[in-house]
Coordinates of C-alpha atoms and ligand atoms in Angstrom, one line a residue:
M98 CA 127.8 111.3 63.2
A99 CA 129.9 108.5 64.8
L100 CA 131.7 105.4 63.9
D101 CA 129.7 102.3 65.0
S102 CA 130.9 101.1 68.3
E103 CA 132.1 97.7 67.1
S104 CA 134.5 99.3 64.5
F105 CA 135.6 101.9 67.1
E106 CA 136.5 99.2 69.5
L107 CA 138.8 97.7 66.9
L108 CA 140.3 101.1 65.9
L109 CA 141.3 102.1 69.4
P110 CA 143.5 99.1 70.3
T111 CA 145.1 99.2 66.9
L112 CA 146.0 102.8 67.5
Q113 CA 147.3 102.1 71.0
R114 CA 149.5 99.4 69.5
F115 CA 150.8 101.7 66.8
I116 CA 151.6 104.4 69.3
R117 CA 153.4 101.8 71.6
E118 CA 155.3 99.9 68.9
R119 CA 155.9 102.6 66.2
L120 CA 155.7 106.1 67.6
I121 CA 157.1 105.9 71.1
P122 CA 160.3 104.1 69.9
A123 CA 160.7 106.9 67.2
E124 CA 160.5 109.8 69.7
N125 CA 164.2 110.3 70.0
H126 CA 164.7 110.1 66.3
L127 CA 162.0 112.7 65.9
E128 CA 163.6 115.0 68.5
E129 CA 167.0 114.6 66.8
H130 CA 166.0 115.0 63.2
D131 CA 163.1 117.5 63.8
D132 CA 160.9 115.6 61.3
V133 CA 158.5 112.7 61.2
P134 CA 160.0 109.8 59.2
L135 CA 158.2 109.2 55.9
D136 CA 157.5 105.5 56.5
I137 CA 155.5 106.6 59.7
V138 CA 153.6 109.1 57.6
Q139 CA 152.7 106.4 55.2
D140 CA 151.6 104.1 58.0
M141 CA 149.3 106.9 59.3
K142 CA 147.7 107.2 55.8
D143 CA 147.3 103.4 55.6
M144 CA 145.6 103.4 59.0
G145 CA 143.1 106.1 57.9
L146 CA 144.3 108.6 60.4
F147 CA 144.1 111.5 57.9
G148 CA 140.4 110.9 57.6
L149 CA 139.4 110.2 61.2
T150 CA 136.8 113.0 61.4
V151 CA 135.8 113.2 57.8
P152 CA 132.3 111.6 57.3
E153 CA 132.2 108.2 55.7
A154 CA 130.3 109.7 52.7
F155 CA 133.5 111.5 51.8
G156 CA 135.8 108.6 52.4
G157 CA 136.7 109.2 56.0
I158 CA 136.0 107.3 59.2
G159 CA 133.5 109.8 60.7
L160 CA 134.4 109.8 64.4
S161 CA 132.1 111.7 66.8
V162 CA 133.6 114.2 69.1
S163 CA 133.4 111.7 72.0
Q164 CA 135.3 109.2 69.9
E165 CA 137.8 111.8 68.7
V166 CA 138.8 112.8 72.2
L167 CA 139.5 109.2 73.0
V168 CA 141.8 109.0 70.0
N169 CA 143.5 112.3 70.9
Y170 CA 144.1 111.1 74.5
E171 CA 146.0 108.1 73.0
L172 CA 147.9 110.4 70.6
G173 CA 148.7 112.7 73.5
R174 CA 150.7 109.8 75.1
T175 CA 153.6 110.4 72.6
A176 CA 155.4 113.3 71.1
P177 CA 152.8 115.9 69.8
A178 CA 154.6 116.2 66.4
F179 CA 153.2 112.8 65.3
R180 CA 149.7 114.0 65.7
S181 CA 150.5 117.3 64.1
V182 CA 151.2 115.5 60.7
F183 CA 147.5 114.8 60.3
G184 CA 146.0 116.8 63.2
T185 CA 145.4 119.9 61.2
N186 CA 144.0 117.9 58.4
I187 CA 141.2 116.3 60.4
G188 CA 141.1 119.2 62.8
I189 CA 141.3 122.9 62.3
G190 CA 142.5 122.7 58.7
S191 CA 139.5 121.0 57.2
Q192 CA 136.7 121.4 59.8
G193 CA 135.7 124.8 58.3
I194 CA 134.8 123.1 55.0
L195 CA 133.0 120.3 56.9
M196 CA 131.0 122.6 59.1
D197 CA 130.2 125.5 56.7
G198 CA 131.3 124.5 53.2
T199 CA 129.0 124.3 50.3
P200 CA 128.2 120.7 48.9
E201 CA 130.5 121.4 46.0
Q202 CA 133.4 122.4 48.4
K203 CA 132.9 119.3 50.5
A204 CA 132.9 117.1 47.5
A205 CA 135.9 118.7 46.0
Y206 CA 138.2 118.7 49.1
L207 CA 137.1 116.2 51.7
P208 CA 137.8 113.0 49.9
R209 CA 141.4 114.1 49.2
V210 CA 141.7 115.3 52.9
A211 CA 140.5 111.9 54.1
S212 CA 142.9 109.9 52.0
G213 CA 145.9 112.1 53.1
E214 CA 146.5 113.2 49.5
L215 CA 145.7 116.8 50.5
I216 CA 147.1 118.3 53.7
M217 CA 145.2 121.3 55.0
S218 CA 146.3 123.9 57.4
F219 CA 144.5 126.7 59.3
A220 CA 145.7 130.3 58.8
L221 CA 144.3 132.9 61.2
T222 CA 147.2 134.4 63.2
E223 CA 149.2 137.3 61.8
P224 CA 152.3 139.3 62.9
D225 CA 150.1 141.9 64.7
V226 CA 147.0 139.8 65.3
G227 CA 146.9 136.9 67.8
T228 CA 144.3 136.9 70.5
D229 CA 142.4 139.8 68.9
A230 CA 141.6 137.6 65.9
A231 CA 138.7 139.8 64.7
S232 CA 141.1 142.6 63.8
L233 CA 143.0 140.6 61.2
K234 CA 144.6 142.7 58.4
T235 CA 145.1 140.3 55.5
R236 CA 143.1 142.0 52.7
A237 CA 140.9 140.3 50.1
E238 CA 139.8 142.7 47.4
L239 CA 137.2 141.6 44.9
D240 CA 138.3 141.7 41.3
G241 CA 135.8 140.2 38.9
D242 CA 135.2 136.6 40.0
H243 CA 138.3 136.5 42.1
Y244 CA 139.6 138.0 45.3
V245 CA 143.1 139.3 45.5
L246 CA 144.8 138.5 48.8
N247 CA 147.6 140.4 50.4
G248 CA 149.1 139.9 53.9
T249 CA 151.1 137.6 56.2
K250 CA 149.9 134.7 58.3
R251 CA 152.2 133.7 61.2
Y252 CA 153.1 130.5 63.1
I253 CA 151.1 128.4 60.7
T254 CA 151.3 124.8 61.7
N255 CA 151.9 122.4 58.8
A256 CA 152.3 125.2 56.3
P257 CA 155.4 123.5 54.7
R258 CA 153.3 120.3 54.3
A259 CA 150.0 121.9 53.3
G260 CA 148.4 121.6 49.9
A261 CA 145.7 124.1 50.9
F262 CA 144.9 126.5 53.6
T263 CA 141.7 127.5 55.4
L264 CA 142.7 131.1 55.5
M265 CA 140.9 134.0 57.1
A266 CA 141.1 137.4 55.3
R267 CA 139.2 140.7 55.4
T268 CA 136.7 141.1 52.6
G269 CA 134.7 143.8 54.3
G270 CA 134.9 146.5 57.0
P271 CA 136.5 146.3 60.5
G272 CA 135.7 143.7 63.0
A273 CA 134.5 140.1 62.9
G274 CA 131.7 140.8 60.3
G275 CA 134.3 141.8 57.7
V276 CA 136.2 138.5 57.8
S277 CA 135.8 135.7 55.3
A278 CA 137.3 132.2 55.3
F279 CA 138.9 131.1 52.0
I280 CA 140.1 127.8 50.8
V281 CA 143.5 128.8 49.3
P282 CA 145.5 126.2 47.4
A283 CA 149.1 126.4 48.5
D284 CA 150.5 126.4 44.9
L285 CA 148.8 129.6 43.8
P286 CA 151.2 132.2 42.4
G287 CA 152.1 134.8 45.0
I288 CA 152.3 132.5 48.0
Q289 CA 155.6 132.2 49.8
L290 CA 156.6 130.4 53.0
G291 CA 158.8 132.1 55.6
K292 CA 161.8 130.5 57.3
P293 CA 160.9 127.5 59.6
D294 CA 160.2 128.8 63.1
K295 CA 162.7 127.6 65.8
K296 CA 160.5 126.5 68.7
M297 CA 161.1 125.7 72.4
G298 CA 159.6 122.2 72.0
Q299 CA 157.3 120.1 69.9
R300 CA 160.2 119.3 67.5
G301 CA 159.1 117.7 64.3
T302 CA 156.1 120.0 64.0
K303 CA 156.5 122.4 61.0
T304 CA 155.4 126.0 61.5
C305 CA 156.3 129.2 59.5
D306 CA 154.9 132.4 58.0
V307 CA 152.7 132.2 54.9
I308 CA 153.2 135.4 52.9
L309 CA 150.5 136.4 50.3
E310 CA 151.3 138.9 47.5
N311 CA 148.5 139.5 45.1
V312 CA 147.3 136.0 45.3
R313 CA 144.2 135.5 43.1
V314 CA 141.7 133.2 44.7
P315 CA 138.3 132.3 43.0
A316 CA 135.4 133.9 44.8
A317 CA 133.9 130.4 44.8
N318 CA 136.5 129.4 47.4
I319 CA 134.9 131.4 50.2
I320 CA 133.8 128.7 52.6
G321 CA 130.0 128.5 52.4
G322 CA 130.0 131.0 49.5
V323 CA 128.9 134.0 51.6
P324 CA 131.4 136.7 52.6
G325 CA 131.5 137.9 56.1
Q326 CA 131.0 134.6 57.8
G327 CA 134.7 133.6 58.2
F328 CA 135.2 134.7 61.8
K329 CA 132.3 132.6 63.0
T330 CA 133.6 129.6 61.0
A331 CA 137.0 130.1 62.6
M332 CA 135.5 130.2 66.1
K333 CA 133.4 127.1 65.5
V334 CA 136.5 125.3 64.2
L335 CA 138.4 126.4 67.2
D336 CA 135.7 125.2 69.6
R337 CA 136.2 121.6 68.4
G338 CA 140.0 122.1 68.1
R339 CA 140.3 123.3 71.7
L340 CA 138.5 120.2 73.0
N341 CA 141.0 118.1 71.1
I342 CA 143.9 120.0 72.6
S343 CA 142.3 119.3 76.0
A344 CA 142.3 115.6 75.3
V345 CA 145.9 115.6 74.1
S346 CA 146.8 117.4 77.3
C347 CA 145.2 114.7 79.4
G348 CA 147.0 112.0 77.3
L349 CA 150.3 113.7 77.7
A350 CA 149.7 114.1 81.5
S351 CA 149.0 110.3 81.7
R352 CA 152.3 109.5 79.9
I353 CA 154.3 111.9 82.1
L354 CA 152.7 110.4 85.2
D355 CA 153.7 106.9 83.9
E356 CA 157.2 108.0 83.4
A357 CA 157.3 109.5 86.9
R358 CA 155.9 106.4 88.5
A359 CA 158.4 104.2 86.7
Y360 CA 161.3 106.4 87.9
A361 CA 159.9 106.5 91.4
R362 CA 160.0 102.7 91.6
E363 CA 163.4 102.4 90.1
R364 CA 165.4 105.2 91.5
K365 CA 166.9 104.6 95.0
Q366 CA 167.9 107.1 97.6
F367 CA 168.6 106.6 101.3
G368 CA 168.6 102.9 100.6
K369 CA 165.1 102.5 99.1
P370 CA 163.1 103.5 96.0
I371 CA 162.1 107.2 96.1
G372 CA 158.5 106.2 95.6
E373 CA 158.4 104.9 99.1
F374 CA 158.8 108.5 100.4
Q375 CA 155.6 110.3 101.0
L376 CA 156.7 113.6 99.5
I377 CA 157.1 111.8 96.2
Q378 CA 153.8 110.0 96.6
A379 CA 152.2 113.4 97.2
M380 CA 153.4 114.7 93.9
L381 CA 152.2 111.5 92.1
A382 CA 148.8 111.7 93.9
D383 CA 148.3 115.4 93.0
S384 CA 149.0 114.6 89.4
Q385 CA 146.7 111.6 89.3
A386 CA 143.8 113.5 90.9
E387 CA 144.2 116.5 88.5
L388 CA 144.5 114.2 85.5
L389 CA 141.3 112.4 86.5
A390 CA 139.5 115.7 87.0
G391 CA 140.7 117.0 83.6
W392 CA 139.9 113.9 81.7
S393 CA 136.4 113.5 83.2
L394 CA 135.7 117.1 82.2
V395 CA 136.9 116.6 78.6
K396 CA 134.8 113.5 78.1
D397 CA 131.8 115.2 79.6
V398 CA 132.0 118.3 77.4
A399 CA 132.6 116.0 74.3
A400 CA 129.4 114.2 75.1
R401 CA 127.5 117.5 75.3
F402 CA 129.2 118.6 72.0
D403 CA 127.8 115.5 70.3
L404 CA 124.3 116.4 71.3
K405 CA 124.2 119.4 68.9
P406 CA 124.7 119.5 65.1
P407 CA 128.4 119.9 64.4
H408 CA 128.0 123.1 62.4
V409 CA 125.7 124.8 64.9
S410 CA 127.4 126.8 67.7
D411 CA 126.1 127.0 71.2
P412 CA 127.7 129.7 73.5
E413 CA 127.2 127.4 76.6
I414 CA 129.1 124.6 74.9
S415 CA 131.8 127.0 73.8
M416 CA 132.2 128.1 77.4
Q417 CA 132.4 124.5 78.6
V418 CA 135.1 123.8 75.9
S419 CA 137.0 126.8 77.2
C420 CA 136.8 125.4 80.8
A421 CA 138.2 122.1 79.5
K422 CA 141.0 123.7 77.6
L423 CA 141.9 126.1 80.5
F424 CA 141.9 123.3 83.1
S425 CA 143.6 120.5 81.1
T426 CA 146.3 122.6 79.6
E427 CA 147.2 124.2 82.9
M428 CA 146.9 120.8 84.5
V429 CA 149.4 119.1 82.2
G430 CA 151.8 122.0 82.8
R431 CA 151.7 121.2 86.5
V432 CA 152.0 117.4 85.9
A433 CA 155.0 118.0 83.6
D434 CA 156.6 120.2 86.3
R435 CA 156.1 117.5 88.9
G436 CA 157.4 114.9 86.5
V437 CA 160.7 116.8 86.2
Q438 CA 160.8 117.3 90.0
I439 CA 160.4 113.6 90.7
H440 CA 163.2 112.8 88.3
G441 CA 165.4 115.3 90.1
G442 CA 168.5 116.4 88.1
A443 CA 167.8 113.6 85.6
G444 CA 164.6 115.4 84.7
Y445 CA 166.7 118.2 83.2
I446 CA 168.7 115.8 81.0
N447 CA 167.4 115.0 77.6
E448 CA 167.9 111.3 78.1
Y449 CA 164.6 111.2 79.9
P450 CA 161.4 111.9 78.0
V451 CA 160.0 114.2 80.8
E452 CA 162.6 116.8 79.7
R453 CA 161.1 117.2 76.3
F454 CA 157.5 116.7 77.4
Y455 CA 158.0 119.6 79.8
R456 CA 158.9 121.8 76.8
D457 CA 156.2 120.2 74.5
A458 CA 153.5 120.9 77.1
R459 CA 154.2 124.6 77.3
L460 CA 152.6 125.2 73.9
L461 CA 149.3 123.7 74.9
R462 CA 148.5 126.7 77.1
L463 CA 149.2 129.0 74.1
Y464 CA 147.9 127.8 70.8
E465 CA 144.2 127.6 69.8
G466 CA 143.7 130.4 72.3
T467 CA 145.7 131.2 75.4
T468 CA 144.5 130.4 78.9
Q469 CA 143.5 134.1 79.1
V470 CA 141.4 133.8 76.0
Q471 CA 139.6 130.8 77.6
Q472 CA 139.1 133.0 80.7
I473 CA 137.6 135.8 78.6
I474 CA 135.1 133.3 76.9
I475 CA 134.1 131.8 80.2
G476 CA 133.8 135.1 82.0
R477 CA 131.7 136.7 79.3
E478 CA 129.3 133.8 79.1
L479 CA 128.9 133.7 82.9
L480 CA 127.9 137.4 82.8
R481 CA 125.8 137.2 79.7
T482 CA 123.6 134.5 81.2
A483 CA 123.6 135.9 84.8
Ligands
LIG521 N1 131.0 130.0 67.5 C1 130.3 130.8 66.6 N2 130.3 132.1 66.6 C2 131.0 132.7 67.5 C3 131.8 132.1 68.4 C4 131.8 130.6 68.4 N3 132.5 129.9 69.3 N4 132.4 133.0 69.2 C5 132.1 134.2 68.8 N5 131.2 134.0 67.7 C6 130.5 135.1 67.0 C7 129.8 136.0 68.0 O1 128.5 135.5 68.2 C8 129.7 137.3 67.2 O2 128.7 137.3 66.3 P1 127.7 138.5 66.0 O3 128.6 139.6 65.6 O4 126.7 138.0 65.0 O5 127.1 138.8 67.4 C9 131.1 137.3 66.4 O6 131.5 135.9 66.3 C10 132.1 138.1 67.1 O7 132.3 137.6 68.4 P2 132.9 138.4 69.6 O8 132.3 139.7 69.7 O9 132.9 137.5 70.8 O10 134.4 138.6 69.1 P3 135.7 139.2 69.8 O11 136.4 140.0 68.9 O12 135.3 139.9 71.1 O13 136.7 137.9 70.1 C11 137.8 136.2 71.3 C12 136.5 137.1 71.1 C13 138.9 136.9 72.0 C14 137.3 135.1 72.2 C15 138.3 135.6 69.9 O14 138.9 136.6 69.1 C16 139.3 134.5 70.1 O15 139.0 133.3 70.4 N6 140.6 134.8 70.0 C17 141.7 133.8 70.0 C18 142.0 133.3 68.7 C19 142.8 132.1 68.7 O16 142.4 131.1 69.4 N7 143.9 132.1 68.0 C20 144.7 131.0 67.9 C21 145.0 130.8 66.5 S1 144.8 129.2 65.9 S2 146.3 128.2 66.6

């Protein structure tokens, strides 16, 4: 599945212009008001951004993974909160339905996801369950043709905006085999949202707890219709999600590098622009080399991802995705740190974008699997195939 190259070549410059002319100028407003302005959300819907990865048969644009990483690189060049408005929709929120849903589930949800009418969000993490996702505790007990869900989901991105969740709950015994993925409409009785999380960065993204108390969900809402497959669905969704976080990391690194270059040309010390000093050039050079390495890796893994059917998982590809996430997210952390360093004291002042990008970048190493999770996945695969 891919958008024809002629249409994609039109889409990318349109998106670049939208980011340059609409999103970057709105970054300070976003930071101050902790929300994405509604007119920008409407523009995103009009541009089809909510349906980027939904197949054309369901009203979307149907990007391949190689195309999606190019889009995410561009989106990475501005505040991450802009992407988050539709990022869970085309990404981890709806990919479970796309990959493993029944034909009826796809027809019922994907067209509304693609138009932006329905925002979906991904609910895996819990208060006591983060990295060890297979031990999740949210219970789903069968009662006639419904399941009754009880539990709490934590740090759920876009929960306040969501019309439905892809939500993992335990229908069976312990471990991964007891987990099912449900489509849970957000307006079902018994669902409550917690207080908005106050975060270090990424202002404008909305995260909070989702609390479920005796929520009755039709058994027909189990993704794929078969209980016990939900952990695998979640992992497959995260494989693609992690590659997208990697692309965003590279885009953000390129923006930070641009900011640092501009400052190095403009700021004078000892009678000349600081960019003329080799110690500043060394920091710029290290960032450029690492960015190129990360971005080459992401594009390479995306091309491999596209060679397999989207719903089929391949442990080698999962391992390569983890390499991309590990390297790119750690890389952007170093690039952001150097960006602040090149700005000197000014880099610690919120007048300069590098200050907030430094905070924004920190989350990339944590969500959709920490660096240590990626190391576990890589290490296990290396030993499995030794
Ligand atoms: N695609 C498809 N299936 C997968 C898979 C993938 N990428 N990864 C694992 N599976 C399958 C395994 O093949 C295994 O299936 P079988 O039981 O049939 O053999 C099953 O899922 C359990 O896998 P595994 O034994 O590897 O599970 P672990 O409990 O050891 O978990 C980690 C492994 C830690 C890697 C996993 O829990 C993880 O990724 N945790 C982080 C979760 C995360 O990213 N949270 C962020 C929340 S979203 S912002």
